[in-house]
PDB file of C-alpha atoms in Angstrom:
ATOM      1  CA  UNK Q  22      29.726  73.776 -46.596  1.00  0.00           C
ATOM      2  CA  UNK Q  23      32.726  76.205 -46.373  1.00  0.00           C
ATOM      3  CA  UNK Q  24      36.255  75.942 -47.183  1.00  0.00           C
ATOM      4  CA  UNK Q  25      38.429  78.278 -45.447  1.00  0.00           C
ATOM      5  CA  UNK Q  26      41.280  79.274 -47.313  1.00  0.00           C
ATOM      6  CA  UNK Q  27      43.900  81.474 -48.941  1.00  0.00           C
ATOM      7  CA  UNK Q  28      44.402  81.615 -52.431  1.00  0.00           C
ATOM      8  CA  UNK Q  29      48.027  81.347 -52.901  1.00  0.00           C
ATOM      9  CA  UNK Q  30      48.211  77.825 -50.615  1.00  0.00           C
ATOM     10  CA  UNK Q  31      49.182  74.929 -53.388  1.00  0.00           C
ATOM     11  CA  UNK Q  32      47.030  72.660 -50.937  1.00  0.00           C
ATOM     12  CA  UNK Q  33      44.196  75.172 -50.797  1.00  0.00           C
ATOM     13  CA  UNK Q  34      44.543  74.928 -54.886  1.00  0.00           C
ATOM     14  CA  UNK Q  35      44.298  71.487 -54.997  1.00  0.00           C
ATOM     15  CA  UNK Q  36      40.926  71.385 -53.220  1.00  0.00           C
ATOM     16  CA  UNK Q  37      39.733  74.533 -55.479  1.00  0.00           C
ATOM     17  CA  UNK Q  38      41.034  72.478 -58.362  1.00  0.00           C
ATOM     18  CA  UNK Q  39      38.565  69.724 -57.689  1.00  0.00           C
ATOM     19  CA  UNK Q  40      35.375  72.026 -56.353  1.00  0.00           C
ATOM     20  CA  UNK Q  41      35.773  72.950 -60.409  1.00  0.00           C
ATOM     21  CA  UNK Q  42      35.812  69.199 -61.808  1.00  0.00           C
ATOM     22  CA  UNK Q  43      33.406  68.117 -59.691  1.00  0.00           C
ATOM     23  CA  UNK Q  44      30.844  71.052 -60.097  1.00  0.00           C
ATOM     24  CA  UNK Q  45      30.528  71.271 -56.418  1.00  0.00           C
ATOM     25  CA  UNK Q  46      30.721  74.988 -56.286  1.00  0.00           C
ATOM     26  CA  UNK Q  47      27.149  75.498 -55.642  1.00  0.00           C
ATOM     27  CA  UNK Q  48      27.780  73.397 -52.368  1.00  0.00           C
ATOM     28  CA  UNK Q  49      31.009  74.779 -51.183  1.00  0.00           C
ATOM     29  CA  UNK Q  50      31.570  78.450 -50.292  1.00  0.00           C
ATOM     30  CA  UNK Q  51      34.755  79.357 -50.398  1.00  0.00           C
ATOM     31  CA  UNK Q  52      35.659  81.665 -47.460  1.00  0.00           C
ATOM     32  CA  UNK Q  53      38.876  83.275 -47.638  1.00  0.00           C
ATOM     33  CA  UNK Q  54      41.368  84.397 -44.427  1.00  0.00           C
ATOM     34  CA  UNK Q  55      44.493  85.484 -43.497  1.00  0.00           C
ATOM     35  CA  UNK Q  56      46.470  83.106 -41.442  1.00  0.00           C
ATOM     36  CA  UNK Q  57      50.067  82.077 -40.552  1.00  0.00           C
ATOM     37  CA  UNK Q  58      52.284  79.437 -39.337  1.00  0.00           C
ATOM     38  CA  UNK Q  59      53.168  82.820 -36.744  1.00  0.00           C
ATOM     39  CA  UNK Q  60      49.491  83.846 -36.140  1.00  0.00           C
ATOM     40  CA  UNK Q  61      46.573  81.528 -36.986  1.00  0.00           C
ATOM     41  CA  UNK Q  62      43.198  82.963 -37.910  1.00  0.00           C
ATOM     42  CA  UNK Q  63      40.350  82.182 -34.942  1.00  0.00           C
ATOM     43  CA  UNK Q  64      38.276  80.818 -37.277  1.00  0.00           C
ATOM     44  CA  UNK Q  65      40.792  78.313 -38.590  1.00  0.00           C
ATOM     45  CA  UNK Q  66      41.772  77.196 -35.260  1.00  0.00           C
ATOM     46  CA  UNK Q  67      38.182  76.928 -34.394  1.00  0.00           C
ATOM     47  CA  UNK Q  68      37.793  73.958 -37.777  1.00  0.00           C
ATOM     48  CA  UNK Q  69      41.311  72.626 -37.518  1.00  0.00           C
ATOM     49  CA  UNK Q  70      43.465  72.745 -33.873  1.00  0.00           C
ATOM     50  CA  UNK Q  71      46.743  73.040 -36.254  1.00  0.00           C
ATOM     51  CA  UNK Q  72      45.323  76.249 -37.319  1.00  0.00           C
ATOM     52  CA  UNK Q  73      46.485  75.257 -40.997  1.00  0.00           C
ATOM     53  CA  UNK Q  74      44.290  75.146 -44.204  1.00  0.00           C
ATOM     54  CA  UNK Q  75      42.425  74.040 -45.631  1.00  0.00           C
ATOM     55  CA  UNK Q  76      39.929  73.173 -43.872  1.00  0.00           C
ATOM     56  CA  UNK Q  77      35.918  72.199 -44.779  1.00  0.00           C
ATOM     57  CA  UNK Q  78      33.135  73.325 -42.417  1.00  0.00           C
ATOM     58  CA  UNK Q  79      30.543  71.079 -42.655  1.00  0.00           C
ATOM     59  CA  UNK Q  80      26.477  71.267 -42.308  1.00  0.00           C
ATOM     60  CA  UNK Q  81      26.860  68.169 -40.604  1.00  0.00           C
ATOM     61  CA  UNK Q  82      29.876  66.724 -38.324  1.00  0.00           C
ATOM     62  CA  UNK Q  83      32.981  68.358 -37.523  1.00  0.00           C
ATOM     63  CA  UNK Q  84      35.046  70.075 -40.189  1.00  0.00           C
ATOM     64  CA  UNK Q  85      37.515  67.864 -42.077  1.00  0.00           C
ATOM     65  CA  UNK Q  86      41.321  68.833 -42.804  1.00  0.00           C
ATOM     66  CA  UNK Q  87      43.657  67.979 -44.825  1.00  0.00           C
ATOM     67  CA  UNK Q  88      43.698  68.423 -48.790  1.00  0.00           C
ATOM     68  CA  UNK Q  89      44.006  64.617 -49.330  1.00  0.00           C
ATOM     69  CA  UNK Q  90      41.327  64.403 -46.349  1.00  0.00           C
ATOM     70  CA  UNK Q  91      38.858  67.015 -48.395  1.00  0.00           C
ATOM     71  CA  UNK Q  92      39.432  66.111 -51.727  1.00  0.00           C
ATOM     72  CA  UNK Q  93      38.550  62.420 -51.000  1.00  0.00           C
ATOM     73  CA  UNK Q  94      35.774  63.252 -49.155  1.00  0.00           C
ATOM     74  CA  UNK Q  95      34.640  65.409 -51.943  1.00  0.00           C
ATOM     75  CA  UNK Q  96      35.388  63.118 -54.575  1.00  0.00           C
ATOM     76  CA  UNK Q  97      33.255  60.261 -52.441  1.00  0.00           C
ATOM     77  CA  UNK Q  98      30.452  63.465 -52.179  1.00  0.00           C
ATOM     78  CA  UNK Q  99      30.324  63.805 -55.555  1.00  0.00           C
ATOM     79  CA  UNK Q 100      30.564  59.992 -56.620  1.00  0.00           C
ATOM     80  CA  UNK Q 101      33.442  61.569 -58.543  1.00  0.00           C
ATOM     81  CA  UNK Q 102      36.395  59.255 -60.593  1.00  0.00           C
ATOM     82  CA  UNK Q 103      39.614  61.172 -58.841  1.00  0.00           C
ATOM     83  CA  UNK Q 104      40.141  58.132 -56.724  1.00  0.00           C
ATOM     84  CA  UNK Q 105      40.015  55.029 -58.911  1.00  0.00           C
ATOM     85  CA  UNK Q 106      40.043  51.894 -57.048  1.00  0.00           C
ATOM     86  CA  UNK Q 107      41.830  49.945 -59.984  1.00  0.00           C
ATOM     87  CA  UNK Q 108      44.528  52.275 -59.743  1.00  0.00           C
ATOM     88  CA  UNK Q 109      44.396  53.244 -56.152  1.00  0.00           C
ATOM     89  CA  UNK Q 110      48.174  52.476 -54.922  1.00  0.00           C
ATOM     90  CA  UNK Q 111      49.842  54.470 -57.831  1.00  0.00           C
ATOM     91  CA  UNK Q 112      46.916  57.427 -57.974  1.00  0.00           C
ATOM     92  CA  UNK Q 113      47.810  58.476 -53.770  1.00  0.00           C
ATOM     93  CA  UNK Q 114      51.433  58.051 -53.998  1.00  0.00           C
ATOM     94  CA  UNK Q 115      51.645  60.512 -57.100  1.00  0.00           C
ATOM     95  CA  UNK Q 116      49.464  62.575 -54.466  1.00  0.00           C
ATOM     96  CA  UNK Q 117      51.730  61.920 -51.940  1.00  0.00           C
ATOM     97  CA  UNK Q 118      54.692  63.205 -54.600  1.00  0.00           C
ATOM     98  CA  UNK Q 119      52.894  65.832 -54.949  1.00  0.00           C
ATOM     99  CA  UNK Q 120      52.259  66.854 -51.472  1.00  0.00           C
ATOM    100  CA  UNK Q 121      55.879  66.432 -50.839  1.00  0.00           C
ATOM    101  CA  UNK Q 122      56.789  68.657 -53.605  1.00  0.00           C
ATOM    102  CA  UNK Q 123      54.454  71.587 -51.787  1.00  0.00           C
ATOM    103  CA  UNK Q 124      55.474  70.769 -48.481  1.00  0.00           C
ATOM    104  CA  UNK Q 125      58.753  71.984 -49.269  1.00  0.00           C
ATOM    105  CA  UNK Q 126      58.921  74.572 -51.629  1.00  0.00           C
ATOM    106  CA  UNK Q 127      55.949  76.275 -49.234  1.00  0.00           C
ATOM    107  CA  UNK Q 128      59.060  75.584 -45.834  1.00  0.00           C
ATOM    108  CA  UNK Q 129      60.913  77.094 -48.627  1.00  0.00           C
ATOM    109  CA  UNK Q 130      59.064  80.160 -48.481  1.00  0.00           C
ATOM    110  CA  UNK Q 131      58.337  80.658 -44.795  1.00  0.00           C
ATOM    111  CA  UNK Q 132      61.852  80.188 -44.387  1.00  0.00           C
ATOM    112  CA  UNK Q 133      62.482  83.273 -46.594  1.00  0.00           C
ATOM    113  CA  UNK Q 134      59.221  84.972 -45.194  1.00  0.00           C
ATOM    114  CA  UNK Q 135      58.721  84.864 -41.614  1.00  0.00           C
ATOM    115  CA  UNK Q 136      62.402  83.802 -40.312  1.00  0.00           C
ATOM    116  CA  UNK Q 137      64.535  87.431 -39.496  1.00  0.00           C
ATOM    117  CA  UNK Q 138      67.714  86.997 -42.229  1.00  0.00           C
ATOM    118  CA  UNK Q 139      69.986  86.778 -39.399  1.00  0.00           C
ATOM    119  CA  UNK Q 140      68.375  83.361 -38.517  1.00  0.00           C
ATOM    120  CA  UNK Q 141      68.066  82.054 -42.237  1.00  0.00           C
ATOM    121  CA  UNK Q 142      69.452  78.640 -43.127  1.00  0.00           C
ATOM    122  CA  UNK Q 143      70.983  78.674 -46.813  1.00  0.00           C
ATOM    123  CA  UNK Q 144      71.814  74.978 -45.826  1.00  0.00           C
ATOM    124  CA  UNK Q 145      68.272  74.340 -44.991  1.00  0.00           C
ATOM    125  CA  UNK Q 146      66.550  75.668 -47.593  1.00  0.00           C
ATOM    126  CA  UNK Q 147      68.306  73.990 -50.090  1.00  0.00           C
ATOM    127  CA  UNK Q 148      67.804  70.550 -48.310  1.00  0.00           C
ATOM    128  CA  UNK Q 149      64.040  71.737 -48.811  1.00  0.00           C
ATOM    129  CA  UNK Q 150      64.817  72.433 -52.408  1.00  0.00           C
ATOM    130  CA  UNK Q 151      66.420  68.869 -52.997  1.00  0.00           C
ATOM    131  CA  UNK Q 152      63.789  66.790 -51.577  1.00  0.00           C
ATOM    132  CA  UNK Q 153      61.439  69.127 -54.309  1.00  0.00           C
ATOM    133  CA  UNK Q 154      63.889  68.809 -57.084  1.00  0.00           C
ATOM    134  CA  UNK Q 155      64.445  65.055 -56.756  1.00  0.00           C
ATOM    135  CA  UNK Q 156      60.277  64.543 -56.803  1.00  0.00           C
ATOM    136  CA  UNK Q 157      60.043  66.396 -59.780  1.00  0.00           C
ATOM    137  CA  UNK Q 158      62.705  64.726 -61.972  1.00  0.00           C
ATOM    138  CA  UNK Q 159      61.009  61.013 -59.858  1.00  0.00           C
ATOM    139  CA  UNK Q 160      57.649  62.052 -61.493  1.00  0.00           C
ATOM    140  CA  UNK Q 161      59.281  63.238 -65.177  1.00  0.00           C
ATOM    141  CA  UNK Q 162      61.325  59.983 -65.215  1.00  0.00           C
ATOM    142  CA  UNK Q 163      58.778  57.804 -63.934  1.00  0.00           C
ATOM    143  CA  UNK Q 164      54.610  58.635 -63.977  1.00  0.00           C
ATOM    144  CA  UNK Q 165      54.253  60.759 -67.672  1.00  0.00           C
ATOM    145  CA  UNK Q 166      52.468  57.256 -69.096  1.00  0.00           C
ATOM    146  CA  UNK Q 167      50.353  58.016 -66.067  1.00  0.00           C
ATOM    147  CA  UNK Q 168      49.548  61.542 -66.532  1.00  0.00           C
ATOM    148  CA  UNK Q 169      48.751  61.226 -69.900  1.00  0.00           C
ATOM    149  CA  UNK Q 170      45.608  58.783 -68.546  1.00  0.00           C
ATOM    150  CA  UNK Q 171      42.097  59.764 -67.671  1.00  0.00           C
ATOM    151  CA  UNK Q 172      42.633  62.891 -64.577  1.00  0.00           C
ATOM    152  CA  UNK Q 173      42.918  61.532 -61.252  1.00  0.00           C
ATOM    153  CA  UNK Q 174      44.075  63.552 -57.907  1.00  0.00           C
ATOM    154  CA  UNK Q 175      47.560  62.671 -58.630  1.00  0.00           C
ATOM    155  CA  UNK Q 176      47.100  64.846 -62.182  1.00  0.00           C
ATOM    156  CA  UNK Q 177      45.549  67.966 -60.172  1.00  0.00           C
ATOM    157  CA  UNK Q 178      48.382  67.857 -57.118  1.00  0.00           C
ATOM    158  CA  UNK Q 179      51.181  67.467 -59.687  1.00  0.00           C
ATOM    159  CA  UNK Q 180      49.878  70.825 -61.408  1.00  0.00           C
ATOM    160  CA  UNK Q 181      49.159  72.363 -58.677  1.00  0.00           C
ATOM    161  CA  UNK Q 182      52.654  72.032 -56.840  1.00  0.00           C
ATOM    162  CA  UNK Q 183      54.657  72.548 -60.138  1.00  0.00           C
ATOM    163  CA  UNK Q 184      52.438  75.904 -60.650  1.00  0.00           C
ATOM    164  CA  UNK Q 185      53.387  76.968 -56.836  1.00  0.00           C
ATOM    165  CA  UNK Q 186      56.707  76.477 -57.692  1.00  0.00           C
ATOM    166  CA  UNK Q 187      56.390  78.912 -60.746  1.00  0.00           C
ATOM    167  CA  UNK Q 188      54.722  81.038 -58.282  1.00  0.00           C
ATOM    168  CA  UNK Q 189      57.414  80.906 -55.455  1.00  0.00           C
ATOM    169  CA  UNK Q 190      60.382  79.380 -56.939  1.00  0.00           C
ATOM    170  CA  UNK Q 191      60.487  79.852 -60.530  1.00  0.00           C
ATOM    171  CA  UNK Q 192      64.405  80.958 -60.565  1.00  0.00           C
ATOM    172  CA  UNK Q 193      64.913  77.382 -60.016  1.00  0.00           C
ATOM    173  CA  UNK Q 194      64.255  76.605 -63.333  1.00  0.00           C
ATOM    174  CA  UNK Q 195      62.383  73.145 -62.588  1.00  0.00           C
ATOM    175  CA  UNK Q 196      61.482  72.820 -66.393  1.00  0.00           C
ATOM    176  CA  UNK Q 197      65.508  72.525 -67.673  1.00  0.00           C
ATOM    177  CA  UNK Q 198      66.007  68.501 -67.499  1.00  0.00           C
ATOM    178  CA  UNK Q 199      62.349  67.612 -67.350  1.00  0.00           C
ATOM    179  CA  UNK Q 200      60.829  68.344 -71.114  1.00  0.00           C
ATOM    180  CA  UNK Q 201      58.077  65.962 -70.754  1.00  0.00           C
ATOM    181  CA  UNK Q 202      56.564  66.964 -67.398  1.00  0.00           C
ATOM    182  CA  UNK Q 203      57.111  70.861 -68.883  1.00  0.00           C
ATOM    183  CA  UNK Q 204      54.990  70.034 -71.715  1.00  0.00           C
ATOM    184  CA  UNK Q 205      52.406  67.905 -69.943  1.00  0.00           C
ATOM    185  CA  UNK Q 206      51.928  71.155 -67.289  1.00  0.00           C
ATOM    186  CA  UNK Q 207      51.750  73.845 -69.867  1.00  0.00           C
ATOM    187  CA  UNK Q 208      48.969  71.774 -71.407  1.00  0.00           C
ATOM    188  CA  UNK Q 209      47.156  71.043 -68.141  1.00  0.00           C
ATOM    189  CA  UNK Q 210      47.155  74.635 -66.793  1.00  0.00           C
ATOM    190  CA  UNK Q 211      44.850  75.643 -69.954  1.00  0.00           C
ATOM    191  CA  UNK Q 212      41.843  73.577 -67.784  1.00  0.00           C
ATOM    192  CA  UNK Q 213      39.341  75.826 -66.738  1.00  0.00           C
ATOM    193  CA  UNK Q 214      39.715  74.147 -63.721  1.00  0.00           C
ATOM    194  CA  UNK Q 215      43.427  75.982 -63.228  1.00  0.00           C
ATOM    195  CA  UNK Q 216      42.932  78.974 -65.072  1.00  0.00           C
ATOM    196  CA  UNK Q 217      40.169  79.715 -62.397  1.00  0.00           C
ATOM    197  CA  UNK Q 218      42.618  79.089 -59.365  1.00  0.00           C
ATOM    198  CA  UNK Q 219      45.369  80.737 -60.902  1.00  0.00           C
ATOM    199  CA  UNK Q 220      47.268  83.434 -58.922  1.00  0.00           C
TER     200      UNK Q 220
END
């Protein structure tokens, strides 16, 4: 299989992220390319009509998009424990959180990115901003008994938007007002898992 990709994409790290904990690197080859919301790589168009990534090519079937798409399928692939039926609900909306979290800090950046300054919306962005803000100090308040449990998906999409937003947006200062979420991420970067996908 082959997972088209770019490094820097918190939904590309997510799927990296759990290649690593479910030793399914020797299965996977990760391809990278160079796409954009402006100008979509052929090849990623060719896996995934939205021309976003990730997206798995498989040896068998059509290719599969979507990081929660891929990393369940993986997880399933594997006979992995990311998905845990017993806690099923509260393990894919902590995804979900997650998801959100990336969705707009990465708007955040194209805004800043591909828009000409002329055309940039302060008001926008910071809509973008408050939707990620609000989802951090949700999961600080409300899901640490949670992340200090056994690693599920929701652990690795948590650390993997919070690290995007060091990457991107780290003037925002996301740790000030959430001490235990700061803590729990500077402890779960350390995994190998992280410190591999790191950028």
């Amino acid at each position: 299989m082959k997972l088209l990709m770019s490094p820097a994409s918190p939904f590309v790290r997510k799927v990296r992220v759990v290649l690593r904990e479910l030793d399914l690197l020797d299965q996977v080859e990760e391809v990278t390319v160079t796409t954009t919301p402006l100008a979509s790589d052929p090849a990623v168009v060719a896996a995934n009509p939205t021309g976003k990534i990730p997206a798995l090519v498989r040896d068998t079937g059509p290719a599969i998009y979507d990081s929660r798409v891929i990393t369940r399928f993986l997880n399933d692939h594997a006979g992995g424990t990311l998905y845990p039926q017993a806690r099923i609900w509260d393990v894919l909306t902590l995804e979900a959180t997650a998801d959100a979290i990336m969705d707009a800090t990465v708007l955040m950046t194209y805004e800043a990115r591909l828009r000409p300054e002329a055309q940039q919306s302060s008001d926008w962005v910071e809509a973008q901003w408050g939707k990620a803000s609000r989802s951090i100090a949700a999961v600080n308040a409300r899901w640490m008994s949670h992340l200090q449990g056994p690693i599920d998906i929701g652990h690795v999409g948590i650390a993997c938007a919070l690290s995007y937003v060091d990457l991107r947006h780290d003037a925002r200062g996301w740790r000030q007002g959430n001490d235990a979420l700061a803590q729990w991420h500077a402890t779960f970067v350390s995994r190998a898992s992280m410190a591999d996908t790191a950028v």
